[in-house]
Amino acid sequence: MALSNLSLLDLTTTNTTASTITSGTVSPTANALVICGSAYRGGTQRTAQTPSTTATGMGTITLIINEAGDNSGGTKVGAGSWYSQATASPSSGTFTATWGGTSNQQMIWVMQCTGHDTSSPIGSSNSTALDGSGGTNIATTITTPATDSMIVATAIVASTASGLSATDGCTELIDANVTTTFPLLYVQYKNGTPPSTVTRTNLTSNTIRSQIMFEIKVAPTPPPFVGGPLVFFIGY
């Protein structure tokens, strides 16, 4: 079985001082891997807490990776991702992300895929956080992913323009500003033969930026059935 492509169920953004944000209502597919991400800009350095959901049949919400952002000065940006394993009959519902304090802008998004390893869906992961210096790129590297897995890379940038192309052979899933100026959220993925490094390029020069990256593993192939001859005993 191959992994399905990643699909976006909801993206919600707010441009107000707050410490929580709630998604729109989503309807996960039966047995899907459901991924909730959240990001922030502004305030002091924040670490996202485990999201909650009103949907039933979603299993335990488990952290994949959390990047609070660079804390060397200036505006802060950070992002986190979590997964849950939907049952055969998940209900519709919302997700709510909570930060350890208020920020100026917030984002939450919910994605899903199928064909994953249901017992251990996430492989390697890593994150990068940069202050407002060092050019226009941000790169993140993970342990070499399996050729049949999928990588997901999420970049949150304090101030830049939307409309950038996906990089490293990936497909762009989200390219969105909260306002016309900031912040910008990019989510891209590569399903099959994924790269171990993703570099988001052509960002506004010297902006504060963070990127998280993780691998989704494909369902293991069941061993082939080895059958023997049928032997019948007939008694007299």
PDB file of C-alpha atoms in Angstrom:
ATOM      1  CA  MET A   1       0.000   0.000   0.000  1.00  0.00           C
ATOM      2  CA  ALA A   2       1.222   3.496  -0.846  1.00  0.00           C
ATOM      3  CA  LEU A   3       0.682   6.659   1.122  1.00  0.00           C
ATOM      4  CA  SER A   4      -2.048   8.927  -0.180  1.00  0.00           C
ATOM      5  CA  ASN A   5      -1.110  12.519  -0.867  1.00  0.00           C
ATOM      6  CA  LEU A   6      -1.570  14.943   2.006  1.00  0.00           C
ATOM      7  CA  SER A   7      -4.900  16.787   1.916  1.00  0.00           C
ATOM      8  CA  LEU A   8      -5.834  19.985   3.743  1.00  0.00           C
ATOM      9  CA  LEU A   9      -9.020  19.831   5.804  1.00  0.00           C
ATOM     10  CA  ASP A  10      -8.887  23.351   7.244  1.00  0.00           C
ATOM     11  CA  LEU A  11      -6.720  26.451   7.649  1.00  0.00           C
ATOM     12  CA  THR A  12      -7.776  29.154  10.112  1.00  0.00           C
ATOM     13  CA  THR A  13      -5.866  32.346  10.928  1.00  0.00           C
ATOM     14  CA  THR A  14      -6.423  35.219  13.362  1.00  0.00           C
ATOM     15  CA  ASN A  15      -4.930  38.701  13.539  1.00  0.00           C
ATOM     16  CA  THR A  16      -5.590  39.493  17.176  1.00  0.00           C
ATOM     17  CA  THR A  17      -3.767  39.239  20.485  1.00  0.00           C
ATOM     18  CA  ALA A  18      -4.694  35.821  21.830  1.00  0.00           C
ATOM     19  CA  SER A  19      -3.321  32.637  23.347  1.00  0.00           C
ATOM     20  CA  THR A  20      -5.634  30.145  21.600  1.00  0.00           C
ATOM     21  CA  ILE A  21      -7.034  29.522  18.148  1.00  0.00           C
ATOM     22  CA  THR A  22      -9.745  27.112  16.973  1.00  0.00           C
ATOM     23  CA  SER A  23     -10.025  25.554  13.544  1.00  0.00           C
ATOM     24  CA  GLY A  24     -13.121  25.289  11.424  1.00  0.00           C
ATOM     25  CA  THR A  25     -15.082  22.045  11.531  1.00  0.00           C
ATOM     26  CA  VAL A  26     -13.284  19.154   9.857  1.00  0.00           C
ATOM     27  CA  SER A  27     -14.487  15.679   8.873  1.00  0.00           C
ATOM     28  CA  PRO A  28     -11.596  13.196   8.900  1.00  0.00           C
ATOM     29  CA  THR A  29     -11.632  10.085   6.728  1.00  0.00           C
ATOM     30  CA  ALA A  30     -12.027   6.703   8.403  1.00  0.00           C
ATOM     31  CA  ASN A  31      -8.692   5.343   9.687  1.00  0.00           C
ATOM     32  CA  ALA A  32      -6.797   8.433   8.488  1.00  0.00           C
ATOM     33  CA  LEU A  33      -3.676   9.902  10.025  1.00  0.00           C
ATOM     34  CA  VAL A  34      -4.853  13.355  11.117  1.00  0.00           C
ATOM     35  CA  ILE A  35      -2.202  16.039  11.599  1.00  0.00           C
ATOM     36  CA  CYS A  36      -2.877  19.320  13.395  1.00  0.00           C
ATOM     37  CA  GLY A  37      -0.372  22.144  13.097  1.00  0.00           C
ATOM     38  CA  SER A  38      -0.247  25.545  14.754  1.00  0.00           C
ATOM     39  CA  ALA A  39       1.991  28.590  14.437  1.00  0.00           C
ATOM     40  CA  TYR A  40       2.345  32.041  15.941  1.00  0.00           C
ATOM     41  CA  ARG A  41       4.014  35.404  15.418  1.00  0.00           C
ATOM     42  CA  GLY A  42       4.773  38.116  17.973  1.00  0.00           C
ATOM     43  CA  GLY A  43       5.098  38.435  21.713  1.00  0.00           C
ATOM     44  CA  THR A  44       7.807  36.559  23.540  1.00  0.00           C
ATOM     45  CA  GLN A  45       8.994  33.075  22.693  1.00  0.00           C
ATOM     46  CA  ARG A  46       6.083  30.623  22.883  1.00  0.00           C
ATOM     47  CA  THR A  47       5.770  26.842  23.016  1.00  0.00           C
ATOM     48  CA  ALA A  48       2.531  25.352  21.704  1.00  0.00           C
ATOM     49  CA  GLN A  49       0.603  23.031  23.982  1.00  0.00           C
ATOM     50  CA  THR A  50      -1.062  19.799  22.852  1.00  0.00           C
ATOM     51  CA  PRO A  51      -4.203  20.684  20.872  1.00  0.00           C
ATOM     52  CA  SER A  52      -7.646  19.533  21.921  1.00  0.00           C
ATOM     53  CA  THR A  53     -10.469  18.408  19.640  1.00  0.00           C
ATOM     54  CA  THR A  54     -14.238  18.139  19.808  1.00  0.00           C
ATOM     55  CA  ALA A  55     -14.182  15.289  17.270  1.00  0.00           C
ATOM     56  CA  THR A  56     -14.689  11.789  18.612  1.00  0.00           C
ATOM     57  CA  GLY A  57     -12.944   8.666  17.394  1.00  0.00           C
ATOM     58  CA  MET A  58      -9.623  10.482  17.056  1.00  0.00           C
ATOM     59  CA  GLY A  59      -7.379   8.575  19.454  1.00  0.00           C
ATOM     60  CA  THR A  60      -4.583  10.218  21.425  1.00  0.00           C
ATOM     61  CA  ILE A  61      -3.167  13.486  20.075  1.00  0.00           C
ATOM     62  CA  THR A  62       0.618  12.983  20.055  1.00  0.00           C
ATOM     63  CA  LEU A  63       3.405  15.521  19.572  1.00  0.00           C
ATOM     64  CA  ILE A  64       5.500  15.195  16.408  1.00  0.00           C
ATOM     65  CA  ILE A  65       7.750  18.239  16.842  1.00  0.00           C
ATOM     66  CA  ASN A  66       7.549  21.687  18.423  1.00  0.00           C
ATOM     67  CA  GLU A  67       9.737  24.693  17.598  1.00  0.00           C
ATOM     68  CA  ALA A  68       9.297  27.707  19.882  1.00  0.00           C
ATOM     69  CA  GLY A  69      11.358  29.940  17.587  1.00  0.00           C
ATOM     70  CA  ASP A  70      14.543  31.922  17.864  1.00  0.00           C
ATOM     71  CA  ASN A  71      14.779  33.977  21.064  1.00  0.00           C
ATOM     72  CA  SER A  72      17.708  36.240  20.285  1.00  0.00           C
ATOM     73  CA  GLY A  73      15.604  39.353  19.794  1.00  0.00           C
ATOM     74  CA  GLY A  74      12.889  40.870  17.653  1.00  0.00           C
ATOM     75  CA  THR A  75       9.571  39.326  16.670  1.00  0.00           C
ATOM     76  CA  LYS A  76       9.197  35.630  17.490  1.00  0.00           C
ATOM     77  CA  VAL A  77       7.721  32.936  15.251  1.00  0.00           C
ATOM     78  CA  GLY A  78       7.227  29.260  16.025  1.00  0.00           C
ATOM     79  CA  ALA A  79       5.294  26.194  14.918  1.00  0.00           C
ATOM     80  CA  GLY A  80       4.316  22.725  16.103  1.00  0.00           C
ATOM     81  CA  SER A  81       2.672  19.601  14.695  1.00  0.00           C
ATOM     82  CA  TRP A  82       0.747  16.724  16.302  1.00  0.00           C
ATOM     83  CA  TYR A  83      -0.906  13.589  14.965  1.00  0.00           C
ATOM     84  CA  SER A  84      -3.840  11.397  15.910  1.00  0.00           C
ATOM     85  CA  GLN A  85      -5.063   8.099  14.501  1.00  0.00           C
ATOM     86  CA  ALA A  86      -8.698   8.245  13.430  1.00  0.00           C
ATOM     87  CA  THR A  87     -10.870   5.222  14.069  1.00  0.00           C
ATOM     88  CA  ALA A  88     -13.185   3.626  11.522  1.00  0.00           C
ATOM     89  CA  SER A  89     -15.931   6.081  12.505  1.00  0.00           C
ATOM     90  CA  PRO A  90     -14.506   9.512  13.417  1.00  0.00           C
ATOM     91  CA  SER A  91     -16.952  12.360  13.914  1.00  0.00           C
ATOM     92  CA  SER A  92     -16.679  15.897  12.631  1.00  0.00           C
ATOM     93  CA  GLY A  93     -15.258  18.470  15.006  1.00  0.00           C
ATOM     94  CA  THR A  94     -12.826  21.329  15.590  1.00  0.00           C
ATOM     95  CA  PHE A  95      -9.254  21.496  16.899  1.00  0.00           C
ATOM     96  CA  THR A  96      -8.025  24.140  19.344  1.00  0.00           C
ATOM     97  CA  ALA A  97      -4.365  25.090  19.760  1.00  0.00           C
ATOM     98  CA  THR A  98      -3.116  26.806  22.912  1.00  0.00           C
ATOM     99  CA  TRP A  99       0.137  28.708  23.341  1.00  0.00           C
ATOM    100  CA  GLY A 100       2.015  29.418  26.555  1.00  0.00           C
ATOM    101  CA  GLY A 101       1.079  33.089  26.379  1.00  0.00           C
ATOM    102  CA  THR A 102      -0.438  35.598  23.976  1.00  0.00           C
ATOM    103  CA  SER A 103       0.847  36.425  20.490  1.00  0.00           C
ATOM    104  CA  ASN A 104      -0.149  38.877  17.760  1.00  0.00           C
ATOM    105  CA  GLN A 105      -1.140  36.408  15.049  1.00  0.00           C
ATOM    106  CA  GLN A 106      -2.007  32.728  15.164  1.00  0.00           C
ATOM    107  CA  MET A 107      -2.587  29.943  12.635  1.00  0.00           C
ATOM    108  CA  ILE A 108      -4.034  26.438  12.903  1.00  0.00           C
ATOM    109  CA  TRP A 109      -4.413  23.868  10.152  1.00  0.00           C
ATOM    110  CA  VAL A 110      -5.589  20.258   9.915  1.00  0.00           C
ATOM    111  CA  MET A 111      -4.368  17.753   7.313  1.00  0.00           C
ATOM    112  CA  GLN A 112      -4.782  14.044   6.703  1.00  0.00           C
ATOM    113  CA  CYS A 113      -3.451  11.089   4.713  1.00  0.00           C
ATOM    114  CA  THR A 114      -4.038   7.338   4.548  1.00  0.00           C
ATOM    115  CA  GLY A 115      -1.854   4.328   3.764  1.00  0.00           C
ATOM    116  CA  HIS A 116       0.428   5.089   6.721  1.00  0.00           C
ATOM    117  CA  ASP A 117       1.927   2.849   9.368  1.00  0.00           C
ATOM    118  CA  THR A 118      -0.874   2.913  11.948  1.00  0.00           C
ATOM    119  CA  SER A 119       1.280   1.567  14.786  1.00  0.00           C
ATOM    120  CA  SER A 120       4.219   3.949  14.311  1.00  0.00           C
ATOM    121  CA  PRO A 121       3.334   6.619  11.723  1.00  0.00           C
ATOM    122  CA  ILE A 122       6.110   9.164  12.263  1.00  0.00           C
ATOM    123  CA  GLY A 123       9.755   8.609  11.387  1.00  0.00           C
ATOM    124  CA  SER A 124      12.524  11.167  11.801  1.00  0.00           C
ATOM    125  CA  SER A 125      11.932  14.866  12.507  1.00  0.00           C
ATOM    126  CA  ASN A 126      13.884  18.060  13.071  1.00  0.00           C
ATOM    127  CA  SER A 127      13.464  21.828  13.306  1.00  0.00           C
ATOM    128  CA  THR A 128      15.406  25.013  12.560  1.00  0.00           C
ATOM    129  CA  ALA A 129      15.016  28.511  14.008  1.00  0.00           C
ATOM    130  CA  LEU A 130      16.872  31.592  12.754  1.00  0.00           C
ATOM    131  CA  ASP A 131      16.965  35.179  13.936  1.00  0.00           C
ATOM    132  CA  GLY A 132      16.633  38.178  11.657  1.00  0.00           C
ATOM    133  CA  SER A 133      19.990  37.732   9.969  1.00  0.00           C
ATOM    134  CA  GLY A 134      21.668  35.332   7.624  1.00  0.00           C
ATOM    135  CA  GLY A 135      20.074  35.826   4.229  1.00  0.00           C
ATOM    136  CA  THR A 136      16.829  34.673   2.630  1.00  0.00           C
ATOM    137  CA  ASN A 137      16.718  30.898   3.182  1.00  0.00           C
ATOM    138  CA  ILE A 138      15.964  28.389   5.909  1.00  0.00           C
ATOM    139  CA  ALA A 139      17.015  24.730   5.658  1.00  0.00           C
ATOM    140  CA  THR A 140      16.111  21.714   7.786  1.00  0.00           C
ATOM    141  CA  THR A 141      17.610  18.222   7.568  1.00  0.00           C
ATOM    142  CA  ILE A 142      16.284  14.945   8.941  1.00  0.00           C
ATOM    143  CA  THR A 143      17.723  11.453   9.028  1.00  0.00           C
ATOM    144  CA  THR A 144      17.486   9.980   5.520  1.00  0.00           C
ATOM    145  CA  PRO A 145      13.807   9.056   5.035  1.00  0.00           C
ATOM    146  CA  ALA A 146      12.631   5.806   3.465  1.00  0.00           C
ATOM    147  CA  THR A 147      12.029   5.947  -0.284  1.00  0.00           C
ATOM    148  CA  ASP A 148       8.328   5.120   0.106  1.00  0.00           C
ATOM    149  CA  SER A 149       7.658   7.613   2.918  1.00  0.00           C
ATOM    150  CA  MET A 150       6.474  11.227   2.832  1.00  0.00           C
ATOM    151  CA  ILE A 151       8.143  14.308   4.270  1.00  0.00           C
ATOM    152  CA  VAL A 152       6.254  17.396   5.427  1.00  0.00           C
ATOM    153  CA  ALA A 153       8.033  20.739   5.873  1.00  0.00           C
ATOM    154  CA  THR A 154       6.385  23.742   7.536  1.00  0.00           C
ATOM    155  CA  ALA A 155       7.981  27.202   7.524  1.00  0.00           C
ATOM    156  CA  ILE A 156       6.654  30.192   9.453  1.00  0.00           C
ATOM    157  CA  VAL A 157       8.227  33.532   8.520  1.00  0.00           C
ATOM    158  CA  ALA A 158       7.777  36.819  10.392  1.00  0.00           C
ATOM    159  CA  SER A 159       7.398  39.013   7.303  1.00  0.00           C
ATOM    160  CA  THR A 160       7.571  38.121   3.630  1.00  0.00           C
ATOM    161  CA  ALA A 161       5.501  37.852   0.472  1.00  0.00           C
ATOM    162  CA  SER A 162       3.272  34.943  -0.511  1.00  0.00           C
ATOM    163  CA  GLY A 163       3.237  33.251  -3.890  1.00  0.00           C
ATOM    164  CA  LEU A 164       6.573  31.428  -3.627  1.00  0.00           C
ATOM    165  CA  SER A 165       7.156  28.165  -5.431  1.00  0.00           C
ATOM    166  CA  ALA A 166       7.612  24.846  -3.655  1.00  0.00           C
ATOM    167  CA  THR A 167      11.208  23.634  -3.323  1.00  0.00           C
ATOM    168  CA  ASP A 168      13.147  20.357  -3.452  1.00  0.00           C
ATOM    169  CA  GLY A 169      10.563  18.569  -5.592  1.00  0.00           C
ATOM    170  CA  CYS A 170       7.792  19.148  -3.054  1.00  0.00           C
ATOM    171  CA  THR A 171       4.127  20.028  -3.554  1.00  0.00           C
ATOM    172  CA  GLU A 172       2.878  23.215  -1.909  1.00  0.00           C
ATOM    173  CA  LEU A 173      -0.130  22.632   0.346  1.00  0.00           C
ATOM    174  CA  ILE A 174      -0.353  25.998   2.162  1.00  0.00           C
ATOM    175  CA  ASP A 175       0.968  29.424   1.178  1.00  0.00           C
ATOM    176  CA  ALA A 176      -0.907  31.924   3.314  1.00  0.00           C
ATOM    177  CA  ASN A 177      -0.534  35.265   5.081  1.00  0.00           C
ATOM    178  CA  VAL A 178      -2.508  36.252   8.152  1.00  0.00           C
ATOM    179  CA  THR A 179      -2.358  39.841   6.896  1.00  0.00           C
ATOM    180  CA  THR A 180      -0.995  41.256   3.650  1.00  0.00           C
ATOM    181  CA  THR A 181       2.310  41.876   5.435  1.00  0.00           C
ATOM    182  CA  PHE A 182       2.882  39.075   7.958  1.00  0.00           C
ATOM    183  CA  PRO A 183       3.343  36.378   8.983  1.00  0.00           C
ATOM    184  CA  LEU A 184       3.587  33.834   6.207  1.00  0.00           C
ATOM    185  CA  LEU A 185       2.965  30.104   6.550  1.00  0.00           C
ATOM    186  CA  TYR A 186       4.275  27.551   4.036  1.00  0.00           C
ATOM    187  CA  VAL A 187       3.493  23.836   4.185  1.00  0.00           C
ATOM    188  CA  GLN A 188       4.908  21.559   1.502  1.00  0.00           C
ATOM    189  CA  TYR A 189       5.283  17.785   1.183  1.00  0.00           C
ATOM    190  CA  LYS A 190       6.980  15.152  -0.971  1.00  0.00           C
ATOM    191  CA  ASN A 191       5.306  11.753  -1.232  1.00  0.00           C
ATOM    192  CA  GLY A 192       7.770   9.083  -2.332  1.00  0.00           C
ATOM    193  CA  THR A 193      11.570   9.451  -2.768  1.00  0.00           C
ATOM    194  CA  PRO A 194      11.553  12.378  -0.316  1.00  0.00           C
ATOM    195  CA  PRO A 195      14.626  14.574   0.238  1.00  0.00           C
ATOM    196  CA  SER A 196      16.414  14.579   3.578  1.00  0.00           C
ATOM    197  CA  THR A 197      16.893  18.377   3.400  1.00  0.00           C
ATOM    198  CA  VAL A 198      14.284  20.982   2.525  1.00  0.00           C
ATOM    199  CA  THR A 199      15.371  24.579   1.943  1.00  0.00           C
ATOM    200  CA  ARG A 200      12.738  27.296   1.757  1.00  0.00           C
ATOM    201  CA  THR A 201      14.210  29.992  -0.472  1.00  0.00           C
ATOM    202  CA  ASN A 202      13.519  33.540  -1.681  1.00  0.00           C
ATOM    203  CA  LEU A 203      12.242  34.807   1.642  1.00  0.00           C
ATOM    204  CA  THR A 204      12.402  38.475   2.501  1.00  0.00           C
ATOM    205  CA  SER A 205      15.992  39.248   3.454  1.00  0.00           C
ATOM    206  CA  ASN A 206      16.925  38.841   7.118  1.00  0.00           C
ATOM    207  CA  THR A 207      13.501  37.902   8.481  1.00  0.00           C
ATOM    208  CA  ILE A 208      12.994  35.820  11.612  1.00  0.00           C
ATOM    209  CA  ARG A 209      11.914  32.335  10.551  1.00  0.00           C
ATOM    210  CA  SER A 210      11.351  28.790  11.808  1.00  0.00           C
ATOM    211  CA  GLN A 211      10.870  25.490   9.999  1.00  0.00           C
ATOM    212  CA  ILE A 212       9.791  22.047  11.187  1.00  0.00           C
ATOM    213  CA  MET A 213      10.116  18.884   9.131  1.00  0.00           C
ATOM    214  CA  PHE A 214       9.017  15.290   9.704  1.00  0.00           C
ATOM    215  CA  GLU A 215       8.583  11.958   7.953  1.00  0.00           C
ATOM    216  CA  ILE A 216       5.350   9.974   7.610  1.00  0.00           C
ATOM    217  CA  LYS A 217       5.959   6.249   7.228  1.00  0.00           C
ATOM    218  CA  VAL A 218       4.060   4.001   4.838  1.00  0.00           C
ATOM    219  CA  ALA A 219       2.147   0.960   6.096  1.00  0.00           C
ATOM    220  CA  PRO A 220       4.424  -2.086   6.199  1.00  0.00           C
ATOM    221  CA  THR A 221       3.913  -4.703   3.508  1.00  0.00           C
ATOM    222  CA  PRO A 222       2.410  -7.875   4.983  1.00  0.00           C
ATOM    223  CA  PRO A 223       4.507 -11.018   4.513  1.00  0.00           C
ATOM    224  CA  PRO A 224       3.473 -13.216   1.580  1.00  0.00           C
ATOM    225  CA  PHE A 225       1.238 -16.157   2.343  1.00  0.00           C
ATOM    226  CA  VAL A 226       3.072 -19.416   2.019  1.00  0.00           C
ATOM    227  CA  GLY A 227       0.621 -22.231   1.687  1.00  0.00           C
ATOM    228  CA  GLY A 228       1.298 -25.960   1.884  1.00  0.00           C
ATOM    229  CA  PRO A 229      -0.461 -28.862   0.244  1.00  0.00           C
ATOM    230  CA  LEU A 230      -3.816 -29.906   1.591  1.00  0.00           C
ATOM    231  CA  VAL A 231      -3.685 -33.406   3.050  1.00  0.00           C
ATOM    232  CA  PHE A 232      -6.860 -35.417   3.587  1.00  0.00           C
ATOM    233  CA  PHE A 233      -7.105 -38.542   5.680  1.00  0.00           C
ATOM    234  CA  ILE A 234      -9.937 -40.907   4.925  1.00  0.00           C
ATOM    235  CA  GLY A 235     -10.662 -43.560   7.445  1.00  0.00           C
ATOM    236  CA  TYR A 236     -12.362 -46.879   6.836  1.00  0.00           C
TER     237      TYR A 236
END
